[in-house]
Amino acid sequence: EPEVTQTPSHQVTQMGQEVILRCVPISNHLYFYWYRQILGQKVEFLVSFYNNEISEKSEIFDDQFSVERPDGSNFTLKIRSTKLEDSAMYFCASCILAGGVPYQETQYFGPGTRLLVL
Amino acid sequence: GEDVEQSLFLSVREGDSSVINCTYTDSSSTYLYWYKQEPGAGLQLLTYIFSNMDMKQDQRLTVLLNKKDKHLSLRIADTQTGDSAIYFCAESVASYDKVIFGPGTSLSVIP
């Protein structure tokens, strides 16, 4: 079964440093997402990306965050200057457009990158 | 705004049925999901139901939807210790729309 992959699985960084989290979505998917989960809390939507542009973003996704699809396979989340409160698990997800094979219509989540900001 | 609520903890004995309940507020929700998260792991989609359905059964899992009350439940039959995890109720308006998650219900299965 196809899957979303994410690298690294864990990242530790110093406050103020830039981090880039990487994701490889499922190859024929067209929508891409980032979510985050602060330890012990609910999963929160950050941003969705379609047709090489942001289609929706949440209040959390401020100017410190950016997303990019630098080539045909990777989807990245950059945090420019990390804060302590950015420590969380970051999940990438991808989705085929509605109208595809029914079992593929939902968002497929990657295993996550655990980010720790010290 | 959109909100999803669920009870935070549930404890059951091995072999019993577990029922996890969820309520949501967005009447335009079309997809309603149940995800499972084991400690330190990612999100596993267990099952989902369309808003025009009342029930969906998949092996030991039964999802019931009361659209009028915006109430969703997940029943796990013959609960096993391997079912111990956090279960997230979630919803989206379309399959490609953002998914709104509840806080998660921590299920503990007592041997």
CSV table of C-alpha atoms in Angstrom, one decimal:
chain,number,residue,atom,x,y,z
A,1,GLU,CA,0.0,0.0,0.0
A,2,PRO,CA,1.4,3.5,-0.8
A,3,GLU,CA,2.4,5.6,2.1
A,4,VAL,CA,3.5,9.1,3.1
A,5,THR,CA,7.0,9.3,4.4
A,6,GLN,CA,8.6,11.9,6.5
A,7,THR,CA,12.2,12.8,7.5
A,8,PRO,CA,13.7,13.1,9.9
A,9,SER,CA,11.7,11.1,12.5
A,10,HIS,CA,13.2,13.2,15.3
A,11,GLN,CA,14.9,16.6,15.3
A,12,VAL,CA,16.4,18.6,18.1
A,13,THR,CA,17.2,22.2,17.6
A,14,GLN,CA,18.1,25.3,19.5
A,15,MET,CA,15.6,28.1,19.9
A,16,GLY,CA,16.0,30.6,17.0
A,17,GLN,CA,17.3,28.1,14.6
A,18,GLU,CA,15.7,27.3,11.3
A,19,VAL,CA,14.4,23.8,10.7
A,20,ILE,CA,13.1,22.1,7.5
A,21,LEU,CA,10.8,19.1,7.9
A,22,ARG,CA,10.5,17.0,4.8
A,23,CYS,CA,7.7,14.9,3.4
A,24,VAL,CA,7.2,12.7,0.4
A,25,PRO,CA,3.5,12.5,-0.3
A,26,ILE,CA,1.9,9.6,-2.2
A,27,SER,CA,2.9,10.0,-5.8
A,28,ASN,CA,-0.4,10.6,-7.5
A,29,HIS,CA,-1.8,12.8,-4.8
A,30,LEU,CA,-2.5,16.5,-5.4
A,31,TYR,CA,-3.3,18.0,-2.0
A,32,PHE,CA,-0.7,18.3,0.7
A,33,TYR,CA,-1.0,19.2,4.3
A,34,TRP,CA,0.9,19.9,7.5
A,35,TYR,CA,-0.6,19.3,10.9
A,36,ARG,CA,1.0,19.5,14.3
A,37,GLN,CA,0.3,17.8,17.7
A,38,ILE,CA,1.8,19.4,20.8
A,39,LEU,CA,2.4,16.6,23.4
A,40,GLY,CA,-0.8,15.5,25.0
A,41,GLN,CA,-3.0,17.8,22.9
A,42,LYS,CA,-5.2,17.4,19.8
A,43,VAL,CA,-3.9,17.3,16.3
A,44,GLU,CA,-4.2,20.8,14.7
A,45,PHE,CA,-4.3,21.8,11.1
A,46,LEU,CA,-1.5,24.1,9.9
A,47,VAL,CA,-1.7,24.5,6.1
A,48,SER,CA,-3.0,22.9,3.0
A,49,PHE,CA,-1.3,23.2,-0.4
A,50,TYR,CA,-2.7,22.6,-3.9
A,51,ASN,CA,-1.5,23.5,-7.4
A,52,ASN,CA,1.7,25.0,-6.0
A,53,GLU,CA,0.1,27.4,-3.7
A,54,ILE,CA,-1.4,27.5,-0.2
A,55,SER,CA,-5.1,26.9,-0.3
A,56,GLU,CA,-5.8,27.3,3.4
A,57,LYS,CA,-3.8,28.1,6.5
A,58,SER,CA,-4.7,28.3,10.2
A,59,GLU,CA,-3.9,31.0,12.7
A,60,ILE,CA,-0.9,29.0,13.9
A,61,PHE,CA,0.7,29.2,10.5
A,62,ASP,CA,2.2,32.7,10.9
A,63,ASP,CA,5.1,34.3,9.0
A,64,GLN,CA,7.6,32.0,10.7
A,65,PHE,CA,6.2,29.1,8.7
A,66,SER,CA,6.5,28.4,5.0
A,67,VAL,CA,5.8,25.5,2.8
A,68,GLU,CA,7.3,24.5,-0.5
A,69,ARG,CA,7.2,21.8,-3.1
A,70,PRO,CA,10.7,22.1,-4.4
A,71,ASP,CA,10.5,19.2,-6.9
A,72,GLY,CA,7.9,16.7,-8.1
A,73,SER,CA,8.1,14.6,-5.0
A,74,ASN,CA,9.0,16.5,-1.8
A,75,PHE,CA,6.9,18.8,0.3
A,76,THR,CA,8.6,20.8,3.0
A,77,LEU,CA,7.7,22.8,6.1
A,78,LYS,CA,10.2,25.4,7.1
A,79,ILE,CA,10.2,27.1,10.5
A,80,ARG,CA,12.4,30.2,10.2
A,81,SER,CA,13.2,30.9,13.8
A,82,THR,CA,12.0,28.2,16.1
A,83,LYS,CA,10.4,28.9,19.5
A,84,LEU,CA,10.1,26.6,22.5
A,85,GLU,CA,6.4,26.3,21.8
A,86,ASP,CA,7.1,24.9,18.3
A,87,SER,CA,8.1,21.6,20.0
A,88,ALA,CA,5.5,19.2,18.7
A,89,MET,CA,4.9,16.2,16.4
A,90,TYR,CA,4.5,17.4,12.9
A,91,PHE,CA,2.4,15.3,10.5
A,92,CYS,CA,2.4,15.6,6.8
A,93,ALA,CA,-0.6,14.3,4.8
A,94,SER,CA,-1.7,14.0,1.2
A,95,CYS,CA,-4.9,13.4,-0.6
A,96,ILE,CA,-6.0,12.6,-4.1
A,97,LEU,CA,-8.7,14.9,-5.4
A,98,ALA,CA,-12.3,13.7,-4.7
A,99,GLY,CA,-13.5,11.6,-7.5
A,100,GLY,CA,-10.5,9.2,-7.3
A,101,VAL,CA,-10.7,5.6,-6.2
A,102,PRO,CA,-13.0,5.7,-3.2
A,103,TYR,CA,-10.6,4.2,-0.7
A,104,GLN,CA,-8.0,6.8,-1.6
A,105,GLU,CA,-10.3,9.7,-1.0
A,106,THR,CA,-9.2,10.4,2.5
A,107,GLN,CA,-6.1,12.0,3.7
A,108,TYR,CA,-3.2,9.7,4.3
A,109,PHE,CA,-0.9,10.7,7.2
A,110,GLY,CA,2.8,10.2,7.5
A,111,PRO,CA,4.4,8.8,10.6
A,112,GLY,CA,5.4,12.3,11.9
A,113,THR,CA,8.5,14.2,12.8
A,114,ARG,CA,9.0,14.9,16.5
A,115,LEU,CA,10.6,18.3,16.9
A,116,LEU,CA,12.1,19.4,20.1
A,117,VAL,CA,13.2,23.0,20.5
A,118,LEU,CA,15.6,23.7,23.4
B,1,GLY,CA,-16.4,27.6,14.5
B,2,GLU,CA,-15.8,23.9,14.0
B,3,ASP,CA,-15.3,21.9,17.1
B,4,VAL,CA,-15.1,18.2,17.9
B,5,GLU,CA,-15.6,16.9,21.4
B,6,GLN,CA,-15.1,13.5,23.0
B,7,SER,CA,-14.6,12.0,26.4
B,8,LEU,CA,-10.9,11.8,27.4
B,9,PHE,CA,-10.7,8.4,29.0
B,10,LEU,CA,-12.3,5.0,28.7
B,11,SER,CA,-11.3,1.8,30.5
B,12,VAL,CA,-12.7,-1.6,29.6
B,13,ARG,CA,-12.0,-5.3,30.3
B,14,GLU,CA,-10.5,-7.5,27.7
B,15,GLY,CA,-13.2,-9.2,25.7
B,16,ASP,CA,-15.8,-6.5,26.4
B,17,SER,CA,-17.1,-4.0,23.9
B,18,SER,CA,-15.8,-0.5,23.9
B,19,VAL,CA,-17.9,2.5,22.9
B,20,ILE,CA,-16.2,5.8,22.2
B,21,ASN,CA,-18.5,8.8,21.7
B,22,CYS,CA,-18.0,12.0,19.8
B,23,THR,CA,-19.9,15.1,19.0
B,24,TYR,CA,-19.2,17.7,16.4
B,25,THR,CA,-20.6,21.1,15.6
B,26,ASP,CA,-20.1,21.6,11.8
B,27,SER,CA,-23.3,20.6,10.1
B,28,SER,CA,-21.6,20.7,6.7
B,29,SER,CA,-19.2,17.9,7.7
B,30,THR,CA,-19.3,15.2,5.1
B,31,TYR,CA,-16.6,12.9,6.2
B,32,LEU,CA,-16.4,11.6,9.8
B,33,TYR,CA,-13.3,9.7,10.8
B,34,TRP,CA,-11.9,7.6,13.5
B,35,TYR,CA,-8.1,7.6,13.9
B,36,LYS,CA,-6.0,5.4,16.2
B,37,GLN,CA,-2.7,6.6,17.7
B,38,GLU,CA,-0.5,4.3,19.7
B,39,PRO,CA,2.1,5.7,22.1
B,40,GLY,CA,4.8,7.7,20.2
B,41,ALA,CA,3.3,6.6,16.8
B,42,GLY,CA,1.6,8.3,13.9
B,43,LEU,CA,-2.1,8.4,13.0
B,44,GLN,CA,-3.7,5.3,11.7
B,45,LEU,CA,-7.0,5.8,9.9
B,46,LEU,CA,-9.3,3.1,11.3
B,47,THR,CA,-12.5,3.9,9.4
B,48,TYR,CA,-14.6,6.7,8.1
B,49,ILE,CA,-18.3,7.3,7.4
B,50,PHE,CA,-20.0,9.6,5.0
B,51,SER,CA,-22.6,11.9,6.5
B,52,ASN,CA,-25.4,10.3,4.4
B,53,MET,CA,-24.8,7.0,6.2
B,54,ASP,CA,-26.2,5.9,9.6
B,55,MET,CA,-23.9,3.0,10.2
B,56,LYS,CA,-20.8,1.3,8.9
B,57,GLN,CA,-19.3,-2.0,10.0
B,58,ASP,CA,-15.8,-3.2,9.4
B,59,GLN,CA,-14.9,-6.4,11.2
B,60,ARG,CA,-14.8,-5.6,14.9
B,61,LEU,CA,-15.5,-1.9,14.3
B,62,THR,CA,-19.0,-0.4,14.1
B,63,VAL,CA,-19.5,3.3,13.5
B,64,LEU,CA,-22.9,4.9,14.2
B,65,LEU,CA,-23.8,8.3,13.1
B,66,ASN,CA,-26.7,10.4,14.3
B,67,LYS,CA,-26.6,13.4,12.0
B,68,LYS,CA,-29.4,15.2,13.6
B,69,ASP,CA,-27.6,15.2,17.0
B,70,LYS,CA,-24.2,15.4,15.3
B,71,HIS,CA,-23.1,12.4,17.3
B,72,LEU,CA,-20.7,9.8,16.2
B,73,SER,CA,-19.7,6.6,18.0
B,74,LEU,CA,-17.1,3.9,17.5
B,75,ARG,CA,-17.8,0.5,18.9
B,76,ILE,CA,-15.0,-2.0,19.2
B,77,ALA,CA,-16.2,-5.5,19.7
B,78,ASP,CA,-14.2,-8.1,21.7
B,79,THR,CA,-11.7,-5.4,22.8
B,80,GLN,CA,-8.1,-6.7,23.0
B,81,THR,CA,-5.1,-5.3,24.9
B,82,GLY,CA,-3.7,-4.3,21.5
B,83,ASP,CA,-6.6,-1.9,21.1
B,84,SER,CA,-5.2,0.2,23.9
B,85,ALA,CA,-4.4,3.6,22.3
B,86,ILE,CA,-5.8,7.1,21.8
B,87,TYR,CA,-8.7,7.3,19.5
B,88,PHE,CA,-9.4,10.5,17.6
B,89,CYS,CA,-12.7,11.5,16.2
B,90,ALA,CA,-12.4,13.9,13.3
B,91,GLU,CA,-14.4,15.5,10.6
B,92,SER,CA,-13.9,17.4,7.3
B,93,VAL,CA,-16.3,19.0,4.8
B,94,ALA,CA,-14.6,17.4,1.8
B,95,SER,CA,-12.0,14.7,1.5
B,96,TYR,CA,-9.4,17.3,0.6
B,97,ASP,CA,-10.5,19.8,3.2
B,98,LYS,CA,-8.7,20.3,6.5
B,99,VAL,CA,-9.4,17.6,9.0
B,100,ILE,CA,-10.6,18.9,12.4
B,101,PHE,CA,-9.7,16.5,15.2
B,102,GLY,CA,-11.2,16.0,18.7
B,103,PRO,CA,-9.0,15.8,21.8
B,104,GLY,CA,-8.8,12.0,21.7
B,105,THR,CA,-10.1,9.3,24.0
B,106,SER,CA,-7.5,7.2,25.7
B,107,LEU,CA,-8.7,3.7,25.8
B,108,SER,CA,-7.2,1.4,28.4
B,109,VAL,CA,-7.9,-2.3,28.1
B,110,ILE,CA,-7.6,-4.3,31.4
B,111,PRO,CA,-6.5,-7.9,30.9
